[in-house]
């Protein structure tokens, strides 16, 4: 048998396993992306093992619990009954047919890509790779990461001299590698996860086909692109598009406030155009793990090509100024009531980065609270999703959630996140002053409401 036959045999073995739903999938990183993905595979009867370095997460999952509000423990328990398990032990990688990497890709203190989670994962799994496995990176990152960073580590550190499969390769000792961006929108309920098409790009055609077949088990449609870099770039295009358009409406909001025009009304009207317009909404600043971060992955990489990504930089400038705009608006609103920000009691409503979710990452509320405190305000917060806010990479607040029962005691109630749980009519009727960054008080006509 020629080595080509051996390679083909390995491919078809994996294909057969995927087709028969007998492939064992390992997912690395049991966070907001990895855990729901694991549950999706499990729902389709596919054996899944979750890997995480966070022992507390492993223990919670092992005992049938959940640490993500929108995933009820019952779902984890059902998956457990179907064979889902979690571990911090990478030696089990050898037992997997496919390994999907969903680890964080933050920015470092200089706002440059921090690939340490990806490189540490690659270093950890490399010794346990075996021929014929499919490795897929899902973490959002700049084009070139899979080929320039992940593959060299996997090739160098595996114990069997395995190489990533490239078209025309004659070596049987290969693993297959692909990139497939995650497209989840936390909190969105109008589209089922399996209805969101899944983009895949492999290092070679077989890797693309295998990744497409694997994801085809859980998504109705997969979209194959020609390379790893094209798949990596697809995710960045989607997020940069969002970031730039949010910056556009944020800038227009500042103008409209000055002109006395209600931009929210304008957006609703513009939305009625059946083509050529997609609505984006202004807010107190960008939040979440994606939009404030991902564009900088590309602007950093662009420098290697002596290229300046001006749209990304400008959008970043406009969006990152929004928390400062909010603080100025609060100071002005208090001034109208003959009060200074210094010494005023301000209640921030909502600290999650968007409505109805339990995710605090990069939330503009954190920056706004810190800025208000710097100006001498006495700040409290309320958020049904967070009993307390401690400290993270960029903040150190150590606050507990304040009750909503004595709103009249605050000089200003500042709406940062428009959670559905809030009764905005009651809030407006009980508070002395409400500053609304989200148009949450839409339709409520009251003198004590200031839009910003
Ligand atoms: N959250 C989203 O809505 C979203 C959407 C699209 C894309 N993404 C991208 O998906 C990736 C993961 O994001 P997330 O929101 O799930 O992050 P997360 O922080 O919620 O989860 C990441 C998990 O990886 C674990 N981890 C870190 N290093 C590890 C290692 N070496 N081995 C095993 N586990 C490790 C962490 O303990 C954590 O549980 C990021 O690149 C992000 O940009 C996220």
GROMACS .gro file of C-alpha atoms and ligand atoms in nm:
model
  496
    1UNK     CA    1   0.000   0.000   0.000
    2UNK     CA    2   0.145   0.339  -0.095
    3UNK     CA    3   0.170   0.609   0.165
    4UNK     CA    4  -0.100   0.798  -0.028
    5UNK     CA    5  -0.335   0.509   0.031
    6UNK     CA    6  -0.255   0.511   0.399
    7UNK     CA    7  -0.332   0.882   0.417
    8UNK     CA    8  -0.656   0.831   0.225
    9UNK     CA    9  -0.742   0.544   0.460
   10UNK     CA   10  -0.697   0.763   0.761
   11UNK     CA   11  -0.910   1.034   0.608
   12UNK     CA   12  -1.188   0.803   0.520
   13UNK     CA   13  -1.174   0.644   0.865
   14UNK     CA   14  -1.238   0.983   1.020
   15UNK     CA   15  -1.500   1.059   0.757
   16UNK     CA   16  -1.672   0.730   0.828
   17UNK     CA   17  -1.669   0.800   1.200
   18UNK     CA   18  -1.814   1.147   1.146
   19UNK     CA   19  -2.081   1.013   0.913
   20UNK     CA   20  -2.174   0.740   1.159
   21UNK     CA   21  -2.169   0.997   1.442
   22UNK     CA   22  -1.903   0.787   1.609
   23UNK     CA   23  -1.629   1.050   1.610
   24UNK     CA   24  -1.517   1.155   1.956
   25UNK     CA   25  -1.487   1.533   1.979
   26UNK     CA   26  -1.265   1.713   2.228
   27UNK     CA   27  -1.333   2.079   2.294
   28UNK     CA   28  -1.065   2.288   2.460
   29UNK     CA   29  -1.190   2.584   2.663
   30UNK     CA   30  -1.526   2.533   2.835
   31UNK     CA   31  -1.623   2.901   2.823
   32UNK     CA   32  -1.900   3.097   2.656
   33UNK     CA   33  -1.810   2.942   2.319
   34UNK     CA   34  -1.677   2.596   2.405
   35UNK     CA   35  -1.946   2.480   2.647
   36UNK     CA   36  -2.249   2.555   2.423
   37UNK     CA   37  -2.061   2.394   2.133
   38UNK     CA   38  -1.999   2.081   2.342
   39UNK     CA   39  -2.369   2.066   2.430
   40UNK     CA   40  -2.466   2.100   2.063
   41UNK     CA   41  -2.250   1.801   1.970
   42UNK     CA   42  -2.385   1.606   2.262
   43UNK     CA   43  -2.747   1.682   2.162
   44UNK     CA   44  -2.670   1.521   1.827
   45UNK     CA   45  -2.549   1.206   1.999
   46UNK     CA   46  -2.182   1.278   1.942
   47UNK     CA   47  -1.940   1.188   2.218
   48UNK     CA   48  -1.777   1.499   2.362
   49UNK     CA   49  -1.505   1.566   2.615
   50UNK     CA   50  -1.449   1.918   2.740
   51UNK     CA   51  -1.097   2.025   2.837
   52UNK     CA   52  -1.026   2.323   3.060
   53UNK     CA   53  -0.736   2.437   3.274
   54UNK     CA   54  -0.983   2.588   3.520
   55UNK     CA   55  -1.035   2.305   3.767
   56UNK     CA   56  -1.345   2.474   3.913
   57UNK     CA   57  -1.517   2.463   3.576
   58UNK     CA   58  -1.422   2.099   3.532
   59UNK     CA   59  -1.562   2.017   3.875
   60UNK     CA   60  -1.884   2.212   3.816
   61UNK     CA   61  -1.947   2.034   3.486
   62UNK     CA   62  -1.854   1.697   3.634
   63UNK     CA   63  -2.112   1.746   3.907
   64UNK     CA   64  -2.376   1.843   3.649
   65UNK     CA   65  -2.366   2.216   3.723
   66UNK     CA   66  -2.335   2.524   3.505
   67UNK     CA   67  -2.156   2.859   3.548
   68UNK     CA   68  -2.322   3.028   3.251
   69UNK     CA   69  -2.663   3.172   3.336
   70UNK     CA   70  -2.827   3.095   3.002
   71UNK     CA   71  -2.718   2.729   3.023
   72UNK     CA   72  -2.934   2.560   3.287
   73UNK     CA   73  -2.764   2.281   3.486
   74UNK     CA   74  -3.029   2.043   3.345
   75UNK     CA   75  -2.871   2.077   2.998
   76UNK     CA   76  -2.531   1.981   3.137
   77UNK     CA   77  -2.687   1.689   3.324
   78UNK     CA   78  -2.858   1.563   3.007
   79UNK     CA   79  -2.526   1.586   2.824
   80UNK     CA   80  -2.357   1.401   3.110
   81UNK     CA   81  -2.615   1.125   3.075
   82UNK     CA   82  -2.520   1.102   2.707
   83UNK     CA   83  -2.151   1.066   2.796
   84UNK     CA   84  -2.025   1.426   2.809
   85UNK     CA   85  -1.735   1.463   3.050
   86UNK     CA   86  -1.490   1.737   3.142
   87UNK     CA   87  -1.125   1.710   3.231
   88UNK     CA   88  -0.806   1.910   3.279
   89UNK     CA   89  -0.597   1.611   3.170
   90UNK     CA   90  -0.458   1.660   2.821
   91UNK     CA   91  -0.347   1.299   2.786
   92UNK     CA   92  -0.708   1.226   2.679
   93UNK     CA   93  -0.642   1.423   2.360
   94UNK     CA   94  -0.509   1.101   2.209
   95UNK     CA   95  -0.856   0.946   2.238
   96UNK     CA   96  -1.018   1.227   2.040
   97UNK     CA   97  -1.087   1.211   1.667
   98UNK     CA   98  -1.134   1.586   1.640
   99UNK     CA   99  -1.014   1.862   1.871
  100UNK     CA  100  -1.170   2.208   1.864
  101UNK     CA  101  -0.986   2.494   2.035
  102UNK     CA  102  -1.203   2.768   2.193
  103UNK     CA  103  -0.963   2.953   2.423
  104UNK     CA  104  -0.951   3.331   2.485
  105UNK     CA  105  -0.775   3.575   2.253
  106UNK     CA  106  -0.750   3.901   2.449
  107UNK     CA  107  -0.527   4.204   2.397
  108UNK     CA  108  -0.224   4.273   2.613
  109UNK     CA  109  -0.168   4.601   2.797
  110UNK     CA  110  -0.037   4.759   2.475
  111UNK     CA  111  -0.358   4.656   2.291
  112UNK     CA  112  -0.166   4.398   2.092
  113UNK     CA  113  -0.283   4.037   2.033
  114UNK     CA  114  -0.219   3.810   2.329
  115UNK     CA  115  -0.189   3.463   2.179
  116UNK     CA  116  -0.060   3.306   2.499
  117UNK     CA  117  -0.378   3.098   2.550
  118UNK     CA  118  -0.353   2.961   2.196
  119UNK     CA  119   0.018   2.884   2.218
  120UNK     CA  120  -0.018   2.724   2.559
  121UNK     CA  121  -0.303   2.507   2.429
  122UNK     CA  122  -0.102   2.406   2.122
  123UNK     CA  123   0.196   2.320   2.344
  124UNK     CA  124  -0.026   2.117   2.576
  125UNK     CA  125  -0.199   1.910   2.310
  126UNK     CA  126   0.099   1.854   2.080
  127UNK     CA  127   0.251   1.563   2.280
  128UNK     CA  128  -0.080   1.374   2.259
  129UNK     CA  129  -0.155   1.417   1.889
  130UNK     CA  130  -0.198   1.108   1.680
  131UNK     CA  131  -0.214   1.056   1.306
  132UNK     CA  132  -0.545   1.124   1.137
  133UNK     CA  133  -0.684   1.366   1.394
  134UNK     CA  134  -0.857   1.686   1.291
  135UNK     CA  135  -0.761   2.001   1.483
  136UNK     CA  136  -0.980   2.310   1.447
  137UNK     CA  137  -0.908   2.654   1.588
  138UNK     CA  138  -1.221   2.858   1.668
  139UNK     CA  139  -1.068   3.142   1.871
  140UNK     CA  140  -1.095   3.474   1.691
  141UNK     CA  141  -0.756   3.588   1.570
  142UNK     CA  142  -0.563   3.757   1.289
  143UNK     CA  143  -0.518   3.587   0.951
  144UNK     CA  144  -0.209   3.372   0.963
  145UNK     CA  145  -0.236   3.254   1.324
  146UNK     CA  146  -0.325   2.893   1.250
  147UNK     CA  147  -0.056   2.853   0.987
  148UNK     CA  148   0.220   3.067   1.138
  149UNK     CA  149   0.169   2.998   1.510
  150UNK     CA  150  -0.038   2.685   1.576
  151UNK     CA  151   0.090   2.447   1.308
  152UNK     CA  152   0.462   2.500   1.385
  153UNK     CA  153   0.403   2.425   1.756
  154UNK     CA  154   0.198   2.112   1.680
  155UNK     CA  155   0.450   1.989   1.424
  156UNK     CA  156   0.753   2.055   1.645
  157UNK     CA  157   0.619   1.921   1.974
  158UNK     CA  158   0.429   1.607   1.881
  159UNK     CA  159   0.600   1.280   1.964
  160UNK     CA  160   0.545   1.096   1.635
  161UNK     CA  161   0.691   1.340   1.384
  162UNK     CA  162   0.342   1.418   1.254
  163UNK     CA  163   0.300   1.696   1.000
  164UNK     CA  164  -0.006   1.902   0.913
  165UNK     CA  165  -0.163   1.754   0.596
  166UNK     CA  166  -0.090   1.967   0.291
  167UNK     CA  167  -0.223   1.887  -0.056
  168UNK     CA  168   0.005   1.650  -0.237
  169UNK     CA  169   0.177   1.539   0.083
  170UNK     CA  170   0.293   1.179   0.073
  171UNK     CA  171   0.347   1.121   0.440
  172UNK     CA  172   0.097   0.904   0.624
  173UNK     CA  173   0.189   1.068   0.950
  174UNK     CA  174  -0.039   1.368   0.925
  175UNK     CA  175  -0.301   1.554   1.122
  176UNK     CA  176  -0.561   1.773   0.956
  177UNK     CA  177  -0.603   2.133   1.052
  178UNK     CA  178  -0.873   2.393   0.993
  179UNK     CA  179  -1.002   2.723   1.122
  180UNK     CA  180  -1.370   2.784   1.182
  181UNK     CA  181  -1.488   3.111   1.336
  182UNK     CA  182  -1.744   3.120   1.611
  183UNK     CA  183  -2.054   3.327   1.532
  184UNK     CA  184  -2.253   3.316   1.850
  185UNK     CA  185  -2.444   3.627   1.959
  186UNK     CA  186  -2.501   3.583   2.333
  187UNK     CA  187  -2.855   3.652   2.441
  188UNK     CA  188  -3.000   3.626   2.088
  189UNK     CA  189  -3.302   3.401   2.082
  190UNK     CA  190  -3.451   3.469   1.737
  191UNK     CA  191  -3.213   3.238   1.553
  192UNK     CA  192  -3.128   2.886   1.664
  193UNK     CA  193  -2.759   2.819   1.690
  194UNK     CA  194  -2.775   2.533   1.438
  195UNK     CA  195  -2.927   2.773   1.183
  196UNK     CA  196  -2.619   2.997   1.184
  197UNK     CA  197  -2.405   2.886   0.888
  198UNK     CA  198  -2.058   2.772   0.990
  199UNK     CA  199  -1.759   2.892   0.789
  200UNK     CA  200  -1.464   2.654   0.761
  201UNK     CA  201  -1.126   2.678   0.593
  202UNK     CA  202  -0.865   2.403   0.601
  203UNK     CA  203  -0.494   2.396   0.536
  204UNK     CA  204  -0.577   2.157   0.257
  205UNK     CA  205  -0.892   2.039   0.084
  206UNK     CA  206  -0.927   1.727   0.297
  207UNK     CA  207  -0.906   1.927   0.617
  208UNK     CA  208  -1.180   2.159   0.485
  209UNK     CA  209  -1.397   1.863   0.396
  210UNK     CA  210  -1.345   1.694   0.730
  211UNK     CA  211  -1.419   2.013   0.923
  212UNK     CA  212  -1.725   2.073   0.707
  213UNK     CA  213  -1.847   1.718   0.770
  214UNK     CA  214  -1.787   1.750   1.143
  215UNK     CA  215  -1.972   2.079   1.179
  216UNK     CA  216  -2.236   1.949   0.939
  217UNK     CA  217  -2.343   1.719   1.225
  218UNK     CA  218  -2.459   2.021   1.427
  219UNK     CA  219  -2.510   2.308   1.182
  220UNK     CA  220  -2.759   2.305   0.894
  221UNK     CA  221  -2.513   2.471   0.660
  222UNK     CA  222  -2.138   2.492   0.637
  223UNK     CA  223  -1.954   2.735   0.410
  224UNK     CA  224  -1.614   2.624   0.286
  225UNK     CA  225  -1.354   2.890   0.207
  226UNK     CA  226  -1.027   2.825   0.031
  227UNK     CA  227  -0.778   2.874   0.313
  228UNK     CA  228  -0.720   2.906   0.684
  229UNK     CA  229  -0.649   3.278   0.642
  230UNK     CA  230  -0.974   3.337   0.451
  231UNK     CA  231  -1.168   3.177   0.737
  232UNK     CA  232  -0.976   3.379   0.995
  233UNK     CA  233  -1.036   3.699   0.798
  234UNK     CA  234  -1.409   3.626   0.760
  235UNK     CA  235  -1.461   3.655   1.133
  236UNK     CA  236  -1.264   3.979   1.149
  237UNK     CA  237  -1.459   4.130   0.859
  238UNK     CA  238  -1.785   4.052   1.039
  239UNK     CA  239  -1.672   4.209   1.364
  240UNK     CA  240  -1.497   4.509   1.209
  241UNK     CA  241  -1.812   4.579   1.007
  242UNK     CA  242  -2.003   4.588   1.333
  243UNK     CA  243  -1.743   4.797   1.514
  244UNK     CA  244  -1.725   5.058   1.236
  245UNK     CA  245  -2.104   5.085   1.203
  246UNK     CA  246  -2.149   5.122   1.578
  247UNK     CA  247  -1.889   5.400   1.571
  248UNK     CA  248  -2.085   5.568   1.292
  249UNK     CA  249  -2.410   5.575   1.492
  250UNK     CA  250  -2.226   5.674   1.809
  251UNK     CA  251  -2.081   5.974   1.628
  252UNK     CA  252  -2.417   6.060   1.472
  253UNK     CA  253  -2.577   6.036   1.816
  254UNK     CA  254  -2.346   6.308   1.946
  255UNK     CA  255  -2.441   6.529   1.652
  256UNK     CA  256  -2.813   6.452   1.686
  257UNK     CA  257  -2.806   6.536   2.058
  258UNK     CA  258  -2.664   6.874   1.967
  259UNK     CA  259  -2.920   6.925   1.689
  260UNK     CA  260  -3.213   6.814   1.903
  261UNK     CA  261  -3.291   6.516   1.678
  262UNK     CA  262  -3.384   6.176   1.823
  263UNK     CA  263  -3.141   5.939   1.649
  264UNK     CA  264  -3.333   5.637   1.776
  265UNK     CA  265  -3.642   5.756   1.589
  266UNK     CA  266  -3.428   5.816   1.280
  267UNK     CA  267  -3.286   5.463   1.295
  268UNK     CA  268  -3.635   5.314   1.323
  269UNK     CA  269  -3.739   5.511   1.014
  270UNK     CA  270  -3.424   5.417   0.819
  271UNK     CA  271  -3.482   5.051   0.907
  272UNK     CA  272  -3.799   5.049   0.701
  273UNK     CA  273  -3.585   5.060   0.385
  274UNK     CA  274  -3.599   4.705   0.257
  275UNK     CA  275  -3.247   4.708   0.109
  276UNK     CA  276  -2.906   4.865   0.156
  277UNK     CA  277  -2.942   4.953   0.525
  278UNK     CA  278  -2.882   4.754   0.840
  279UNK     CA  279  -2.962   4.907   1.176
  280UNK     CA  280  -2.691   4.957   1.437
  281UNK     CA  281  -2.753   5.130   1.768
  282UNK     CA  282  -2.554   5.381   1.970
  283UNK     CA  283  -2.459   5.307   2.328
  284UNK     CA  284  -2.232   5.397   2.619
  285UNK     CA  285  -1.931   5.229   2.458
  286UNK     CA  286  -1.829   4.891   2.322
  287UNK     CA  287  -1.827   4.578   2.534
  288UNK     CA  288  -1.783   4.205   2.517
  289UNK     CA  289  -1.502   3.976   2.418
  290UNK     CA  290  -1.527   4.049   2.046
  291UNK     CA  291  -1.607   4.393   1.908
  292UNK     CA  292  -1.373   4.602   2.126
  293UNK     CA  293  -1.086   4.358   2.075
  294UNK     CA  294  -1.092   4.168   1.747
  295UNK     CA  295  -1.039   4.466   1.511
  296UNK     CA  296  -0.704   4.534   1.681
  297UNK     CA  297  -0.589   4.186   1.589
  298UNK     CA  298  -0.611   4.290   1.227
  299UNK     CA  299  -0.464   4.639   1.269
  300UNK     CA  300  -0.168   4.481   1.448
  301UNK     CA  301  -0.114   4.226   1.171
  302UNK     CA  302  -0.158   4.493   0.901
  303UNK     CA  303   0.154   4.671   1.030
  304UNK     CA  304   0.360   4.373   0.917
  305UNK     CA  305   0.244   4.462   0.566
  306UNK     CA  306   0.321   4.832   0.612
  307UNK     CA  307  -0.052   4.901   0.605
  308UNK     CA  308  -0.259   5.126   0.826
  309UNK     CA  309  -0.620   5.020   0.891
  310UNK     CA  310  -0.770   5.369   0.922
  311UNK     CA  311  -1.134   5.265   0.960
  312UNK     CA  312  -1.047   5.043   1.256
  313UNK     CA  313  -0.843   5.315   1.426
  314UNK     CA  314  -1.112   5.580   1.373
  315UNK     CA  315  -1.390   5.351   1.494
  316UNK     CA  316  -1.179   5.267   1.800
  317UNK     CA  317  -1.127   5.636   1.871
  318UNK     CA  318  -1.500   5.719   1.848
  319UNK     CA  319  -1.620   5.415   2.043
  320UNK     CA  320  -1.365   5.444   2.321
  321UNK     CA  321  -1.464   5.809   2.376
  322UNK     CA  322  -1.825   5.711   2.455
  323UNK     CA  323  -1.779   5.635   2.828
  324UNK     CA  324  -1.623   5.983   2.868
  325UNK     CA  325  -1.921   6.131   2.687
  326UNK     CA  326  -2.156   5.953   2.930
  327UNK     CA  327  -1.972   6.089   3.235
  328UNK     CA  328  -1.984   6.443   3.092
  329UNK     CA  329  -2.357   6.399   3.025
  330UNK     CA  330  -2.416   6.289   3.387
  331UNK     CA  331  -2.221   6.592   3.514
  332UNK     CA  332  -2.427   6.825   3.291
  333UNK     CA  333  -2.755   6.667   3.393
  334UNK     CA  334  -2.666   6.705   3.762
  335UNK     CA  335  -2.560   7.062   3.694
  336UNK     CA  336  -2.911   7.134   3.564
  337UNK     CA  337  -3.030   7.024   3.909
  338UNK     CA  338  -2.772   7.256   4.072
  339UNK     CA  339  -2.560   6.964   4.184
  340UNK     CA  340  -2.196   6.876   4.130
  341UNK     CA  341  -2.087   6.531   4.021
  342UNK     CA  342  -1.838   6.542   4.308
  343UNK     CA  343  -2.026   6.406   4.608
  344UNK     CA  344  -2.340   6.305   4.417
  345UNK     CA  345  -2.489   5.960   4.463
  346UNK     CA  346  -2.510   5.781   4.129
  347UNK     CA  347  -2.676   5.443   4.075
  348UNK     CA  348  -2.558   5.263   3.762
  349UNK     CA  349  -2.824   5.030   3.624
  350UNK     CA  350  -2.677   4.735   3.438
  351UNK     CA  351  -2.309   4.644   3.432
  352UNK     CA  352  -2.321   4.354   3.182
  353UNK     CA  353  -2.190   4.460   2.843
  354UNK     CA  354  -2.530   4.406   2.684
  355UNK     CA  355  -2.885   4.337   2.787
  356UNK     CA  356  -3.000   4.014   2.947
  357UNK     CA  357  -2.662   3.843   2.963
  358UNK     CA  358  -2.423   3.762   3.246
  359UNK     CA  359  -2.104   3.875   3.073
  360UNK     CA  360  -1.899   4.160   3.213
  361UNK     CA  361  -1.605   4.144   2.978
  362UNK     CA  362  -1.489   4.484   2.850
  363UNK     CA  363  -1.819   4.630   2.967
  364UNK     CA  364  -1.827   5.012   2.932
  365UNK     CA  365  -2.006   5.021   3.270
  366UNK     CA  366  -1.677   4.933   3.439
  367UNK     CA  367  -1.494   5.227   3.282
  368UNK     CA  368  -1.786   5.459   3.351
  369UNK     CA  369  -1.801   5.361   3.719
  370UNK     CA  370  -1.428   5.423   3.753
  371UNK     CA  371  -1.451   5.760   3.576
  372UNK     CA  372  -1.743   5.867   3.796
  373UNK     CA  373  -1.551   5.765   4.108
  374UNK     CA  374  -1.248   5.961   3.990
  375UNK     CA  375  -1.471   6.268   3.973
  376UNK     CA  376  -1.575   6.213   4.334
  377UNK     CA  377  -1.919   6.058   4.274
  378UNK     CA  378  -2.048   5.801   4.522
  379UNK     CA  379  -2.130   5.518   4.286
  380UNK     CA  380  -2.351   5.212   4.343
  381UNK     CA  381  -2.472   4.964   4.087
  382UNK     CA  382  -2.758   4.724   4.030
  383UNK     CA  383  -2.757   4.432   3.790
  384UNK     CA  384  -2.977   4.122   3.825
  385UNK     CA  385  -2.696   3.916   3.669
  386UNK     CA  386  -2.418   4.022   3.908
  387UNK     CA  387  -2.447   4.001   4.287
  388UNK     CA  388  -2.101   4.156   4.309
  389UNK     CA  389  -1.831   4.300   4.085
  390UNK     CA  390  -1.476   4.230   4.199
  391UNK     CA  391  -1.168   4.287   3.993
  392UNK     CA  392  -1.053   4.185   3.648
  393UNK     CA  393  -0.773   4.254   3.403
  394UNK     CA  394  -0.868   4.622   3.367
  395UNK     CA  395  -1.074   4.706   3.675
  396UNK     CA  396  -1.076   4.678   4.051
  397UNK     CA  397  -1.418   4.774   4.185
  398UNK     CA  398  -1.513   4.535   4.467
  399UNK     CA  399  -1.878   4.642   4.482
  400UNK     CA  400  -2.196   4.461   4.578
  401UNK     CA  401  -2.524   4.489   4.391
  402UNK     CA  402  -2.745   4.759   4.548
  403UNK     CA  403  -3.118   4.693   4.589
  404UNK     CA  404  -3.361   4.879   4.368
  405UNK     CA  405  -3.589   4.979   4.652
  406UNK     CA  406  -3.486   5.335   4.735
  407UNK     CA  407  -3.424   5.507   4.404
  408UNK     CA  408  -3.514   5.849   4.544
  409UNK     CA  409  -3.201   5.833   4.759
  410UNK     CA  410  -2.978   5.875   4.451
  411UNK     CA  411  -2.902   6.204   4.281
  412UNK     CA  412  -2.890   6.026   3.947
  413UNK     CA  413  -2.987   5.686   3.809
  414UNK     CA  414  -2.772   5.608   3.507
  415UNK     CA  415  -2.900   5.341   3.267
  416UNK     CA  416  -2.602   5.168   3.108
  417UNK     CA  417  -2.746   4.826   3.025
  418UNK     CA  418  -3.114   4.799   2.934
  419UNK     CA  419  -3.194   4.463   3.092
  420UNK     CA  420  -3.551   4.348   3.025
  421UNK     CA  421  -3.603   4.283   3.398
  422UNK     CA  422  -3.615   4.653   3.480
  423UNK     CA  423  -3.946   4.834   3.514
  424UNK     CA  424  -3.845   5.159   3.348
  425UNK     CA  425  -4.171   5.338   3.428
  426UNK     CA  426  -4.122   5.273   3.796
  427UNK     CA  427  -3.758   5.377   3.775
  428UNK     CA  428  -3.848   5.709   3.608
  429UNK     CA  429  -4.131   5.776   3.852
  430UNK     CA  430  -3.918   5.709   4.161
  431UNK     CA  431  -3.581   5.853   4.061
  432UNK     CA  432  -3.493   6.221   4.089
  433UNK     CA  433  -3.295   6.216   3.766
  434UNK     CA  434  -3.248   5.943   3.503
  435UNK     CA  435  -2.970   5.953   3.243
  436UNK     CA  436  -3.047   5.701   2.971
  437UNK     CA  437  -2.771   5.579   2.737
  438UNK     CA  438  -2.981   5.307   2.567
  439UNK     CA  439  -3.320   5.462   2.493
  440UNK     CA  440  -3.458   5.222   2.752
  441UNK     CA  441  -3.710   5.487   2.857
  442UNK     CA  442  -3.850   5.514   2.505
  443UNK     CA  443  -4.212   5.633   2.512
  444UNK     CA  444  -4.190   5.762   2.870
  445UNK     CA  445  -4.236   6.137   2.871
  446UNK     CA  446  -4.089   6.283   3.190
  447UNK     CA  447  -3.887   6.592   3.273
  448UNK     CA  448  -3.638   6.399   3.485
  449UNK     CA  449  -3.514   6.186   3.191
  450UNK     CA  450  -3.204   6.293   2.999
  451UNK     CA  451  -3.096   6.098   2.691
  452UNK     CA  452  -2.728   6.080   2.617
  453LIG     N1  453  -1.814   3.485   2.382
  453LIG     C1  454  -1.854   3.509   2.259
  453LIG     O1  455  -1.967   3.551   2.238
  453LIG     C2  456  -1.763   3.486   2.140
  453LIG     C3  457  -1.820   3.495   2.013
  453LIG     C4  458  -1.741   3.471   1.902
  453LIG     C5  459  -1.607   3.438   1.918
  453LIG     N2  460  -1.552   3.430   2.043
  453LIG     C6  461  -1.412   3.391   2.053
  453LIG     O2  462  -1.405   3.260   2.105
  453LIG     C7  463  -1.287   3.245   2.185
  453LIG     C8  464  -1.327   3.196   2.324
  453LIG     O3  465  -1.410   3.292   2.383
  453LIG     P1  466  -1.499   3.262   2.508
  453LIG     O4  467  -1.596   3.375   2.516
  453LIG     O5  468  -1.553   3.125   2.507
  453LIG     O6  469  -1.391   3.273   2.626
  453LIG     P2  470  -1.408   3.227   2.778
  453LIG     O7  471  -1.310   3.306   2.856
  453LIG     O8  472  -1.552   3.229   2.817
  453LIG     O9  473  -1.366   3.076   2.778
  453LIG     C9  474  -1.239   3.032   2.750
  453LIG    C10  475  -1.210   2.908   2.834
  453LIG    O10  476  -1.083   2.861   2.796
  453LIG    C11  477  -1.019   2.813   2.913
  453LIG     N3  478  -0.876   2.804   2.886
  453LIG    C12  479  -0.784   2.903   2.882
  453LIG     N4  480  -0.664   2.853   2.850
  453LIG    C13  481  -0.678   2.720   2.835
  453LIG    C14  482  -0.591   2.614   2.802
  453LIG     N5  483  -0.463   2.636   2.778
  453LIG     N6  484  -0.642   2.490   2.797
  453LIG    C15  485  -0.774   2.467   2.822
  453LIG     N7  486  -0.861   2.564   2.852
  453LIG    C16  487  -0.814   2.688   2.858
  453LIG    C17  488  -1.058   2.911   3.019
  453LIG    O11  489  -1.043   2.859   3.149
  453LIG    C18  490  -1.204   2.937   2.983
  453LIG    O12  491  -1.291   2.845   3.049
  453LIG    C19  492  -1.220   3.381   2.184
  453LIG    O13  493  -1.124   3.384   2.083
  453LIG    C20  494  -1.332   3.476   2.148
  453LIG    O14  495  -1.284   3.593   2.085
  453LIG    C21  496  -1.629   3.453   2.154
   0.00000   0.00000   0.00000
